[in-house]
């Protein structure tokens, strides 16, 4: 079965046979806003379930019918089709005033828990726990006027009653300095130094992983102490991990780090987050900090003096995806997390970097002369960060800060690497489009972009904005360490033009290593981390520059054998049983073409006759929270 993106960027799966009939496009941007705000309005902390429910198509009046079918079961009657605009605004003004006078967290959570259980959105224990975890933040956000009465009624009744698109367009300012003429990077001279950069992402340590536990339990995460035992007809979780909705035991992460030597030596490490497991309904701040300190200690133990440069993942916080901008203070702020990161990583980062890390989870530094590294907090672009419902315009001023850093690098003749967790093509539209514009302006300066989050092996291309035809940058999306879902554990090594005068610092090639779980879990076996493939050798690339990846996409359009090789490696050597054909094939290629969210025009270059609903870039994404 093929994974599809759900409401909060989590994987969801079609039943057998769906792929043959063509994938359903999941919710687009307005659908997310509609469902998310609907539930904030009517069911309080229903947003807490965002990673447990399946996506639906583009919104329409059917959303109202669904809600109306829910509310009578709770003893609530609403006939929104009979409500006039003035009555609607009066209703939501009353809701605003009521929450300001008495923001009853317990009442909101009680209603949301009933809905979760009645709709069987998750096992009862998960409903209870996750809503308890989210309810205070949800009420806090609502009391900060997520939607004005006019916006809420525009959402419910129509644009004649108000404007409801809370994720409206915005633009950052670029300096008046003219863009220098494009200068392609010169290939390194024979014998020039080459840097090896270890890239770790999405480790997802599950401290409750248990060998023999049920890998197909009812909970969103299995192979755990509370998962129970499988029936006699089915095997339990393997010692080193399992092909299922399971994360990794600590021993597998330690095996990865201990066995990484043959892939080195490394000049530095990029580590793009997601340290805790997917048990998002039961996590506490203590759990998250234990994961942070435990895994950081392991990385230091096995990598020793090699400098490590981390980025913040969406799972580091609890509730998951909850990253308030810096103007949120007190117990709701993220200072508990950023301060702990600064303490854990202070041996890797200079004081300048630690200062902005504590402020907003992002920083810049110089790994070597002539190379500036920028670590972004991509949670400020995330569709699942519900704090952005208050204001999604350049949260924390991070993109404007990025422009200043890039302009300074351009002025000083430096090259820049950008690391982050969530890839730009998975971001809110305005954030993604602004980032795309920034990359286009500084294409001579940005030498590499490195992300994780999707758990699979892919990339996203950037094109010139004028014609959308010249590939000018590529963002590499490395595969995860975790097995979640149905994958081998893995890691990536990038070969970079090395440290010497006039180095381009561009990616020259990359290698992917995996642990084959079938072999590792066999009786008497020991884990063996092995090279899965080298990119240039496997795909016949002349180099690893953007044009080569662009050409690869078009070659895979007409060469199904080459595409099936890509599909196998995309899943780290453990693809789904059902082959990726027809619509799946085209959708996957379309996703590679764009690092810009909601941009169907880019796919038109590849498949001019593809039906319009299938040309966006959101719905093809396979994201595993």
Coordinates of C-alpha atoms in Angstrom, one line a residue:
X1 CA 0.0 0.0 0.0
X2 CA 1.2 3.5 -0.8
X3 CA 1.5 6.1 1.9
X4 CA -0.2 9.5 1.5
X5 CA 0.0 12.6 3.5
X6 CA -2.6 13.1 6.2
X7 CA -3.9 16.3 7.8
X8 CA -0.8 16.8 9.9
X9 CA 1.8 15.5 7.5
X10 CA 1.6 12.0 8.9
X11 CA 1.4 8.9 6.7
X12 CA -1.9 7.6 5.7
X13 CA -2.6 4.6 3.5
X14 CA -5.1 3.7 0.8
X15 CA -6.8 0.3 1.1
X16 CA -5.6 -2.4 -1.4
X17 CA -6.6 -1.5 -5.0
X18 CA -6.7 2.3 -4.4
X19 CA -3.5 2.9 -6.2
X20 CA -4.8 1.1 -9.3
X21 CA -7.7 3.4 -9.4
X22 CA -5.5 6.5 -8.9
X23 CA -4.6 8.2 -5.7
X24 CA -7.0 10.6 -4.1
X25 CA -5.5 14.1 -3.7
X26 CA -5.4 14.8 0.1
X27 CA -6.4 18.1 1.5
X28 CA -4.8 21.2 0.1
X29 CA -4.0 24.4 2.0
X30 CA -7.6 25.6 2.5
X31 CA -8.8 22.2 3.5
X32 CA -6.2 22.1 6.3
X33 CA -7.3 25.5 7.5
X34 CA -10.9 24.5 7.3
X35 CA -10.7 21.3 9.2
X36 CA -8.2 22.6 11.7
X37 CA -10.1 25.8 12.5
X38 CA -13.4 24.0 12.4
X39 CA -12.3 21.8 15.2
X40 CA -10.7 24.5 17.2
X41 CA -14.0 26.4 17.0
X42 CA -16.4 23.5 17.6
X43 CA -14.4 20.8 19.3
X44 CA -11.5 22.5 21.0
X45 CA -8.5 20.3 21.1
X46 CA -9.5 18.1 18.2
X47 CA -6.4 19.4 16.6
X48 CA -4.5 17.2 18.9
X49 CA -5.6 14.3 16.8
X50 CA -4.1 15.7 13.6
X51 CA -1.6 12.9 13.2
X52 CA -4.1 10.2 13.8
X53 CA -6.8 10.9 11.2
X54 CA -6.9 10.6 7.5
X55 CA -6.9 13.4 5.0
X56 CA -10.0 14.3 2.9
X57 CA -10.3 16.0 -0.5
X58 CA -10.7 19.8 -1.1
X59 CA -13.2 21.4 1.2
X60 CA -16.8 22.1 0.4
X61 CA -20.2 22.1 2.1
X62 CA -19.6 18.5 2.9
X63 CA -17.3 19.6 5.8
X64 CA -20.3 21.3 7.4
X65 CA -22.4 18.2 6.9
X66 CA -19.7 16.1 8.6
X67 CA -19.6 18.5 11.6
X68 CA -23.4 18.6 11.8
X69 CA -23.5 14.8 11.9
X70 CA -21.1 14.9 14.8
X71 CA -22.7 17.5 17.0
X72 CA -26.1 15.9 17.5
X73 CA -24.4 12.9 19.0
X74 CA -23.0 15.3 21.6
X75 CA -26.4 16.8 22.3
X76 CA -25.5 19.9 20.3
X77 CA -27.7 21.1 17.5
X78 CA -26.4 23.6 14.9
X79 CA -28.1 24.4 11.6
X80 CA -25.5 26.5 10.0
X81 CA -27.4 26.8 6.7
X82 CA -30.1 28.6 8.6
X83 CA -27.8 31.1 10.4
X84 CA -27.6 34.6 8.9
X85 CA -24.3 36.5 8.8
X86 CA -25.2 38.8 11.6
X87 CA -26.3 35.9 13.8
X88 CA -23.1 34.0 13.1
X89 CA -21.0 37.0 14.0
X90 CA -22.9 37.4 17.2
X91 CA -22.4 33.7 18.0
X92 CA -18.7 33.9 17.6
X93 CA -18.4 37.2 19.4
X94 CA -20.1 35.5 22.3
X95 CA -17.6 32.5 22.1
X96 CA -14.7 35.0 22.2
X97 CA -16.1 36.8 25.2
X98 CA -16.9 33.6 26.9
X99 CA -13.4 32.2 26.5
X100 CA -11.9 35.5 27.7
X101 CA -14.1 35.4 30.8
X102 CA -13.7 31.7 31.5
X103 CA -11.3 29.7 29.2
X104 CA -12.6 26.4 30.5
X105 CA -9.8 24.0 29.4
X106 CA -11.4 21.0 31.0
X107 CA -14.8 21.5 29.2
X108 CA -13.1 21.9 25.8
X109 CA -11.0 18.7 26.5
X110 CA -14.1 16.8 27.7
X111 CA -16.0 17.5 24.5
X112 CA -13.0 16.7 22.2
X113 CA -12.4 13.4 24.0
X114 CA -16.0 12.4 23.5
X115 CA -15.8 13.1 19.8
X116 CA -12.5 11.3 19.5
X117 CA -14.0 8.2 21.1
X118 CA -17.3 8.3 19.3
X119 CA -15.7 8.6 15.9
X120 CA -13.1 5.9 16.8
X121 CA -10.3 8.2 15.7
X122 CA -7.9 6.4 18.1
X123 CA -8.0 3.9 20.9
X124 CA -9.8 5.4 24.0
X125 CA -6.5 5.7 26.0
X126 CA -4.9 7.6 23.1
X127 CA -7.9 9.9 22.8
X128 CA -7.8 10.7 26.5
X129 CA -4.0 11.2 26.7
X130 CA -3.4 13.3 23.6
X131 CA -6.3 15.7 24.2
X132 CA -5.2 16.2 27.8
X133 CA -1.7 17.0 26.4
X134 CA -3.0 19.6 23.9
X135 CA -6.0 21.2 25.5
X136 CA -4.2 24.0 27.3
X137 CA -2.3 25.1 24.2
X138 CA -5.5 25.0 22.1
X139 CA -7.5 27.2 24.5
X140 CA -4.5 29.6 24.8
X141 CA -4.4 29.9 21.0
X142 CA -8.1 30.4 20.7
X143 CA -8.2 33.1 23.4
X144 CA -5.5 34.9 21.4
X145 CA -8.1 35.3 18.6
X146 CA -7.1 32.6 16.1
X147 CA -10.2 33.7 14.1
X148 CA -12.1 36.9 14.4
X149 CA -15.9 36.5 14.2
X150 CA -15.7 37.8 10.6
X151 CA -13.1 35.2 9.7
X152 CA -15.0 32.4 11.4
X153 CA -18.3 33.3 9.6
X154 CA -16.5 33.7 6.3
X155 CA -15.3 30.1 6.9
X156 CA -18.8 28.8 7.8
X157 CA -21.1 30.8 5.6
X158 CA -19.1 32.1 2.8
X159 CA -17.0 35.0 1.5
X160 CA -20.0 37.3 1.5
X161 CA -19.9 37.2 5.3
X162 CA -16.2 37.6 5.8
X163 CA -12.6 36.7 4.8
X164 CA -11.5 33.3 6.2
X165 CA -8.1 32.6 4.7
X166 CA -5.9 32.9 7.8
X167 CA -2.8 31.9 5.9
X168 CA -2.8 34.9 3.6
X169 CA 0.0 35.9 1.4
X170 CA 3.0 37.9 2.7
X171 CA 6.4 38.8 1.4
X172 CA 9.8 39.4 3.0
X173 CA 12.1 42.2 1.8
X174 CA 15.2 41.5 -0.3
X175 CA 18.1 44.0 -0.2
X176 CA 18.3 46.5 -3.1
X177 CA 21.7 45.1 -3.9
X178 CA 21.5 43.7 -7.5
X179 CA 21.8 40.0 -8.0
X180 CA 25.2 39.1 -9.4
X181 CA 25.3 37.3 -12.7
X182 CA 25.0 33.6 -12.4
X183 CA 28.3 31.8 -12.2
X184 CA 28.3 28.0 -12.3
X185 CA 30.6 26.3 -9.8
X186 CA 33.9 25.3 -11.3
X187 CA 34.6 21.5 -10.9
X188 CA 37.3 20.8 -8.3
X189 CA 40.8 20.3 -9.6
X190 CA 42.1 16.7 -9.6
X191 CA 43.4 15.9 -6.1
X192 CA 41.5 18.7 -4.5
X193 CA 40.3 18.0 -0.9
X194 CA 36.9 16.3 -0.5
X195 CA 35.0 16.6 2.8
X196 CA 32.9 13.8 4.1
X197 CA 29.8 15.0 6.0
X198 CA 27.8 12.5 8.0
X199 CA 24.1 13.3 7.9
X200 CA 21.8 12.0 10.6
X201 CA 18.0 12.6 10.7
X202 CA 14.9 11.2 12.3
X203 CA 16.4 8.8 14.8
X204 CA 13.1 8.5 16.8
X205 CA 14.4 6.6 19.8
X206 CA 11.6 4.6 21.5
X207 CA 12.6 3.9 25.1
X208 CA 9.7 1.5 25.4
X209 CA 10.6 -0.7 22.4
X210 CA 10.3 -4.4 23.3
X211 CA 11.4 -7.4 21.2
X212 CA 8.5 -9.7 20.6
X213 CA 5.8 -7.1 21.1
X214 CA 2.9 -6.8 18.6
X215 CA 4.0 -4.7 15.5
X216 CA 0.4 -4.4 14.4
X217 CA -1.2 -3.1 17.6
X218 CA -4.2 -0.7 17.5
X219 CA -2.1 2.3 18.8
X220 CA -0.4 4.7 16.4
X221 CA 3.0 3.3 17.5
X222 CA 3.7 -0.4 18.2
X223 CA 6.5 -2.8 19.1
X224 CA 6.3 -1.4 22.6
X225 CA 5.8 -2.7 26.1
X226 CA 2.1 -1.7 26.0
X227 CA 1.5 -3.1 22.6
X228 CA 0.7 -6.6 23.8
X229 CA 1.8 -9.8 22.1
X230 CA 0.9 -10.7 18.6
X231 CA -1.3 -13.7 17.8
X232 CA 0.5 -17.0 17.2
X233 CA 0.1 -16.6 13.5
X234 CA 2.2 -13.5 13.4
X235 CA 5.8 -12.7 14.4
X236 CA 6.7 -10.2 17.1
X237 CA 9.0 -7.2 16.9
X238 CA 12.6 -8.0 15.9
X239 CA 15.5 -7.4 18.2
X240 CA 17.0 -4.6 16.0
X241 CA 13.8 -3.1 14.7
X242 CA 10.7 -4.0 12.7
X243 CA 9.1 -3.3 9.4
X244 CA 6.0 -1.7 10.8
X245 CA 4.7 1.4 12.6
X246 CA 7.6 1.1 15.0
X247 CA 10.6 3.2 16.0
X248 CA 14.1 2.2 17.1
X249 CA 15.4 0.7 20.3
X250 CA 18.4 2.5 21.7
X251 CA 20.7 -0.5 20.9
X252 CA 20.0 0.1 17.1
X253 CA 21.0 3.7 17.3
X254 CA 24.1 2.8 19.3
X255 CA 24.9 0.1 16.7
X256 CA 24.6 2.8 13.9
X257 CA 27.0 5.1 15.7
X258 CA 29.4 2.4 16.7
X259 CA 29.5 0.9 13.2
X260 CA 29.8 4.1 11.3
X261 CA 33.6 4.1 11.1
X262 CA 34.0 2.5 7.6
X263 CA 31.9 5.2 6.1
X264 CA 34.3 7.9 7.5
X265 CA 36.4 9.6 8.5
X266 CA 34.1 12.6 8.7
X267 CA 34.9 16.3 8.7
X268 CA 31.6 17.3 10.3
X269 CA 28.1 16.0 11.1
X270 CA 24.8 17.6 10.1
X271 CA 22.0 16.3 12.4
X272 CA 18.5 17.5 11.6
X273 CA 16.4 16.3 14.5
X274 CA 13.4 14.2 15.4
X275 CA 15.0 12.5 18.4
X276 CA 11.9 11.2 20.3
X277 CA 9.6 8.4 19.2
X278 CA 6.1 8.7 17.7
X279 CA 4.2 8.1 21.0
X280 CA 3.0 11.7 20.8
X281 CA -0.1 11.1 23.0
X282 CA 1.9 10.2 26.1
X283 CA 5.1 12.4 26.0
X284 CA 6.1 14.8 28.7
X285 CA 8.7 17.5 28.7
X286 CA 10.9 15.3 30.9
X287 CA 10.6 12.5 28.2
X288 CA 11.7 14.9 25.5
X289 CA 14.7 16.2 27.5
X290 CA 15.7 12.7 28.3
X291 CA 15.7 11.8 24.6
X292 CA 17.7 14.9 23.8
X293 CA 20.4 14.3 26.5
X294 CA 20.6 10.5 25.9
X295 CA 21.1 10.7 22.2
X296 CA 23.4 13.7 22.3
X297 CA 25.6 11.8 24.8
X298 CA 25.7 8.8 22.4
X299 CA 26.7 11.0 19.5
X300 CA 29.5 12.6 21.5
X301 CA 30.6 9.1 22.7
X302 CA 31.0 7.6 19.3
X303 CA 31.9 10.6 17.1
X304 CA 34.3 12.2 19.6
X305 CA 35.9 15.4 18.4
X306 CA 34.1 15.5 15.1
X307 CA 32.0 18.8 15.1
X308 CA 28.3 18.3 15.1
X309 CA 25.8 20.9 13.9
X310 CA 22.1 20.1 14.8
X311 CA 18.8 21.4 13.7
X312 CA 15.4 21.3 15.5
X313 CA 12.9 18.6 14.5
X314 CA 9.2 18.8 14.8
X315 CA 9.1 15.9 17.4
X316 CA 11.5 17.6 19.9
X317 CA 8.6 19.5 21.5
X318 CA 5.6 18.3 23.3
X319 CA 2.9 18.6 22.2
X320 CA 4.4 17.5 18.9
X321 CA 4.7 20.3 16.3
X322 CA 4.1 22.9 19.1
X323 CA 6.6 25.7 18.5
X324 CA 5.3 29.1 19.6
X325 CA 7.1 32.1 18.1
X326 CA 9.3 34.1 20.5
X327 CA 6.5 36.6 21.4
X328 CA 4.8 33.8 23.4
X329 CA 6.2 33.9 26.9
X330 CA 5.8 31.9 30.1
X331 CA 5.0 28.3 30.4
X332 CA 3.6 28.1 26.8
X333 CA 6.9 29.2 25.3
X334 CA 9.6 26.9 23.9
X335 CA 12.4 28.2 26.2
X336 CA 12.3 25.0 28.2
X337 CA 13.5 23.2 25.0
X338 CA 15.8 25.7 23.5
X339 CA 17.6 26.3 26.8
X340 CA 18.1 22.5 27.2
X341 CA 19.5 22.3 23.6
X342 CA 21.9 25.1 24.2
X343 CA 23.2 23.4 27.3
X344 CA 23.5 20.0 25.5
X345 CA 25.1 21.4 22.4
X346 CA 27.3 24.1 23.9
X347 CA 30.5 22.1 23.1
X348 CA 29.6 22.2 19.4
X349 CA 28.2 25.7 18.9
X350 CA 29.9 29.1 19.6
X351 CA 28.2 31.7 21.8
X352 CA 26.8 33.6 18.8
X353 CA 24.9 30.5 17.6
X354 CA 23.8 29.6 21.1
X355 CA 22.2 33.1 21.5
X356 CA 19.8 32.7 18.5
X357 CA 19.3 29.0 19.4
X358 CA 17.9 30.1 22.7
X359 CA 15.8 32.8 21.1
X360 CA 14.2 30.8 18.2
X361 CA 15.9 27.5 17.6
X362 CA 18.0 28.7 14.6
X363 CA 21.7 29.9 14.2
X364 CA 24.6 30.4 11.9
X365 CA 28.3 29.7 12.3
X366 CA 31.5 29.0 10.2
X367 CA 32.5 25.4 10.1
X368 CA 35.6 26.3 8.0
X369 CA 37.0 29.5 6.3
X370 CA 34.8 30.5 3.4
X371 CA 31.8 28.3 4.5
X372 CA 28.9 29.6 6.5
X373 CA 26.4 27.1 7.9
X374 CA 22.8 28.2 8.6
X375 CA 20.6 26.0 10.7
X376 CA 16.9 26.9 10.3
X377 CA 14.0 26.1 12.7
X378 CA 11.6 24.8 10.0
X379 CA 8.8 24.4 12.5
X380 CA 8.1 28.1 11.8
X381 CA 7.0 27.0 8.3
X382 CA 5.1 24.0 9.4
X383 CA 1.4 23.5 8.5
X384 CA 1.1 21.4 11.7
X385 CA 2.4 24.1 14.1
X386 CA -0.9 25.3 15.3
X387 CA 0.6 28.4 17.0
X388 CA 0.9 29.8 13.5
X389 CA -2.8 30.1 13.4
X390 CA -2.3 33.3 15.4
X391 CA 0.0 34.8 12.9
X392 CA 1.9 32.9 10.1
X393 CA 3.8 35.9 8.7
X394 CA 7.5 35.1 8.9
X395 CA 7.4 33.7 12.4
X396 CA 10.3 34.8 14.6
X397 CA 11.5 37.0 11.7
X398 CA 13.6 33.9 10.7
X399 CA 13.4 34.4 6.9
X400 CA 14.3 38.1 7.1
X401 CA 17.2 37.0 9.4
X402 CA 18.2 34.4 6.7
X403 CA 18.3 37.2 4.1
X404 CA 20.6 39.2 6.2
X405 CA 22.9 36.2 6.7
X406 CA 23.0 35.4 3.0
X407 CA 23.7 39.0 2.0
X408 CA 26.5 39.1 4.5
X409 CA 27.9 35.9 3.1
X410 CA 27.6 37.3 -0.5
X411 CA 29.4 40.5 0.5
X412 CA 32.2 38.5 2.1
X413 CA 32.5 36.0 -0.8
X414 CA 31.4 33.0 1.4
X415 CA 29.5 29.9 0.4
X416 CA 26.5 28.8 2.5
X417 CA 25.1 25.4 3.5
X418 CA 21.5 25.4 4.9
X419 CA 20.2 22.6 7.1
X420 CA 16.8 22.1 8.5
X421 CA 14.3 19.4 9.4
X422 CA 11.1 20.0 7.3
X423 CA 11.8 20.4 3.6
X424 CA 10.7 23.7 2.0
X425 CA 8.2 22.0 -0.3
X426 CA 6.3 20.8 2.7
X427 CA 5.9 24.3 4.2
X428 CA 3.0 26.7 4.4
X429 CA 2.6 28.3 0.9
X430 CA 3.7 31.8 1.7
X431 CA 6.7 30.7 3.7
X432 CA 7.7 28.2 1.0
X433 CA 7.3 30.7 -1.9
X434 CA 9.4 33.3 0.0
X435 CA 12.1 30.8 0.7
X436 CA 12.1 29.8 -3.0
X437 CA 12.5 33.5 -3.9
X438 CA 15.4 33.8 -1.5
X439 CA 17.2 30.7 -2.9
X440 CA 16.8 32.2 -6.4
X441 CA 18.3 35.5 -5.4
X442 CA 21.3 33.9 -3.6
X443 CA 21.9 31.0 -6.0
X444 CA 25.6 31.9 -6.3
X445 CA 26.0 31.9 -2.5
X446 CA 24.0 28.8 -1.4
X447 CA 26.1 25.8 -2.1
X448 CA 24.0 23.1 -0.5
X449 CA 20.6 22.5 1.3
X450 CA 20.0 19.5 3.5
X451 CA 16.8 18.3 5.1
X452 CA 15.1 15.2 6.5
X453 CA 11.5 14.6 7.9
X454 CA 10.0 12.5 5.1
X455 CA 11.9 9.4 6.2
X456 CA 12.5 8.4 2.5
X457 CA 15.3 9.2 0.0
X458 CA 14.4 12.1 -2.3
X459 CA 15.1 15.6 -3.4
X460 CA 13.4 18.9 -4.3
X461 CA 14.4 21.2 -7.2
X462 CA 14.4 25.0 -7.5
X463 CA 14.0 26.8 -10.8
X464 CA 14.4 30.4 -12.0
X465 CA 11.2 32.2 -11.2
X466 CA 11.0 33.9 -14.6
X467 CA 10.6 30.8 -16.8
X468 CA 10.5 27.9 -14.3
X469 CA 12.8 26.1 -16.7
X470 CA 16.4 26.5 -15.5
X471 CA 17.3 24.4 -12.4
X472 CA 19.3 26.5 -10.1
X473 CA 19.4 24.6 -6.8
X474 CA 18.5 21.3 -5.2
X475 CA 17.5 20.4 -1.7
X476 CA 18.6 16.9 -0.6
X477 CA 16.1 15.0 1.6
X478 CA 18.0 12.2 3.3
X479 CA 16.4 9.0 4.6
X480 CA 15.7 8.4 8.2
X481 CA 17.5 6.3 10.8
X482 CA 14.1 5.0 12.1
X483 CA 12.2 2.2 10.5
X484 CA 8.9 4.1 10.8
X485 CA 7.1 3.1 8.5
X486 CA 8.1 -0.2 6.9
X487 CA 11.7 0.9 6.2
X488 CA 15.2 -0.2 6.9
X489 CA 17.2 2.0 9.3
X490 CA 19.7 4.2 7.4
X491 CA 22.0 7.2 7.2
X492 CA 23.6 9.4 4.6
X493 CA 27.1 10.6 3.8
X494 CA 27.6 13.7 1.6
X495 CA 30.9 14.2 -0.3
X496 CA 31.5 17.9 -0.5
X497 CA 34.0 20.0 -2.4
X498 CA 36.6 20.4 0.4
X499 CA 38.3 23.1 2.4
X500 CA 40.7 25.0 0.2
X501 CA 40.9 28.5 -1.3
X502 CA 38.1 29.1 -4.0
X503 CA 36.3 25.9 -3.0
X504 CA 32.7 25.7 -4.3
X505 CA 31.6 23.7 -1.3
X506 CA 29.0 22.0 -3.5
X507 CA 27.8 18.4 -3.1
X508 CA 30.0 16.1 -5.3
X509 CA 28.1 12.9 -4.6
X510 CA 26.3 11.1 -1.8
X511 CA 26.2 7.6 -0.3
X512 CA 23.4 5.9 1.6
X513 CA 24.0 3.2 4.2
X514 CA 21.4 0.9 5.7
X515 CA 20.9 -2.0 8.2
X516 CA 19.0 -4.8 6.4
X517 CA 16.5 -5.8 9.1
X518 CA 15.7 -9.1 7.6
X519 CA 19.3 -10.2 7.8
X520 CA 20.0 -8.5 11.1
X521 CA 17.0 -10.1 12.9
X522 CA 17.9 -13.6 11.7
X523 CA 18.8 -16.1 14.5
X524 CA 22.4 -15.7 15.5
X525 CA 23.1 -12.7 13.2
X526 CA 24.8 -9.5 14.1
X527 CA 23.9 -6.1 12.7
X528 CA 25.9 -5.1 9.6
X529 CA 25.5 -1.5 8.3
X530 CA 26.3 -1.6 4.6
X531 CA 26.5 0.7 1.6
X532 CA 23.2 0.7 -0.3
X533 CA 24.3 2.9 -3.2
X534 CA 26.3 5.8 -4.4
X535 CA 24.2 8.4 -6.2
X536 CA 26.3 9.3 -9.3
X537 CA 27.3 5.7 -10.0
X538 CA 23.8 4.3 -9.6
X539 CA 22.0 7.0 -11.6
X540 CA 24.7 7.8 -14.1
X541 CA 25.0 11.4 -13.1
X542 CA 27.8 13.5 -14.6
X543 CA 27.9 15.5 -11.3
X544 CA 25.6 16.3 -8.4
X545 CA 24.6 19.8 -9.6
X546 CA 20.9 20.8 -10.0
X547 CA 20.8 20.2 -13.8
X548 CA 21.9 16.6 -13.3
X549 CA 19.0 15.9 -10.9
X550 CA 16.6 17.7 -13.2
X551 CA 17.8 15.5 -16.1
X552 CA 17.4 12.4 -13.9
X553 CA 13.7 13.2 -13.3
X554 CA 13.0 13.5 -17.0
X555 CA 15.0 10.3 -17.7
X556 CA 12.9 8.5 -15.1
X557 CA 9.7 9.7 -16.9
X558 CA 10.6 7.6 -19.9
X559 CA 12.6 4.8 -18.3
X560 CA 10.6 2.7 -15.9
X561 CA 13.5 0.5 -15.1
X562 CA 15.5 3.5 -13.9
X563 CA 12.5 4.8 -12.0
X564 CA 12.0 1.4 -10.2
X565 CA 15.6 1.6 -9.1
X566 CA 14.9 5.0 -7.7
X567 CA 11.7 3.6 -6.0
X568 CA 13.7 0.8 -4.4
X569 CA 16.3 3.2 -3.1
X570 CA 13.7 5.8 -2.1
X571 CA 12.4 3.2 0.4
X572 CA 16.0 2.3 1.6
X573 CA 15.8 -1.1 0.0
X574 CA 12.4 -2.1 1.3
X575 CA 9.7 -0.8 -1.1
X576 CA 6.0 -1.6 -0.7
X577 CA 4.8 -4.9 -2.2
X578 CA 2.6 -3.1 -4.7
X579 CA 4.6 -1.5 -7.6
X580 CA 4.6 2.2 -8.2
X581 CA 3.0 2.6 -11.7
X582 CA 0.9 5.0 -13.7
X583 CA -0.3 7.9 -11.4
X584 CA 2.0 6.9 -8.6
X585 CA 5.0 7.2 -11.0
X586 CA 4.0 10.6 -12.3
X587 CA 3.1 11.9 -8.9
X588 CA 6.4 10.9 -7.4
X589 CA 8.3 12.6 -10.2
X590 CA 6.2 15.8 -9.8
X591 CA 7.1 15.9 -6.1
X592 CA 10.8 15.9 -7.0
X593 CA 10.4 18.9 -9.4
X594 CA 9.3 21.4 -6.8
X595 CA 10.7 22.8 -3.6
X596 CA 7.8 25.3 -3.7
X597 CA 4.5 24.3 -2.0
X598 CA 1.3 24.4 -4.0
X599 CA 2.9 25.0 -7.3
X600 CA 1.2 23.0 -10.1
X601 CA 2.9 25.0 -12.9
X602 CA 6.2 23.2 -12.2
X603 CA 4.6 19.8 -12.8
X604 CA 3.2 21.0 -16.1
X605 CA 6.7 21.0 -17.5
X606 CA 6.9 17.3 -16.9
X607 CA 3.4 16.1 -17.6
X608 CA 1.5 18.8 -19.6
X609 CA -1.6 16.6 -19.9
X610 CA -1.8 15.5 -16.3
X611 CA -5.3 16.5 -14.9
X612 CA -5.2 19.7 -12.8
X613 CA -6.1 18.1 -9.4
X614 CA -3.0 16.0 -9.7
X615 CA -0.5 18.7 -10.6
X616 CA 0.0 20.2 -7.2
X617 CA 3.0 19.2 -5.1
X618 CA 1.2 18.7 -1.7
X619 CA -0.7 15.6 -2.3
X620 CA 2.1 13.4 -3.5
X621 CA 4.2 13.9 -0.4
X622 CA 4.9 10.9 1.7
X623 CA 5.5 12.3 5.2
X624 CA 5.8 10.3 8.4
X625 CA 5.5 13.0 11.0

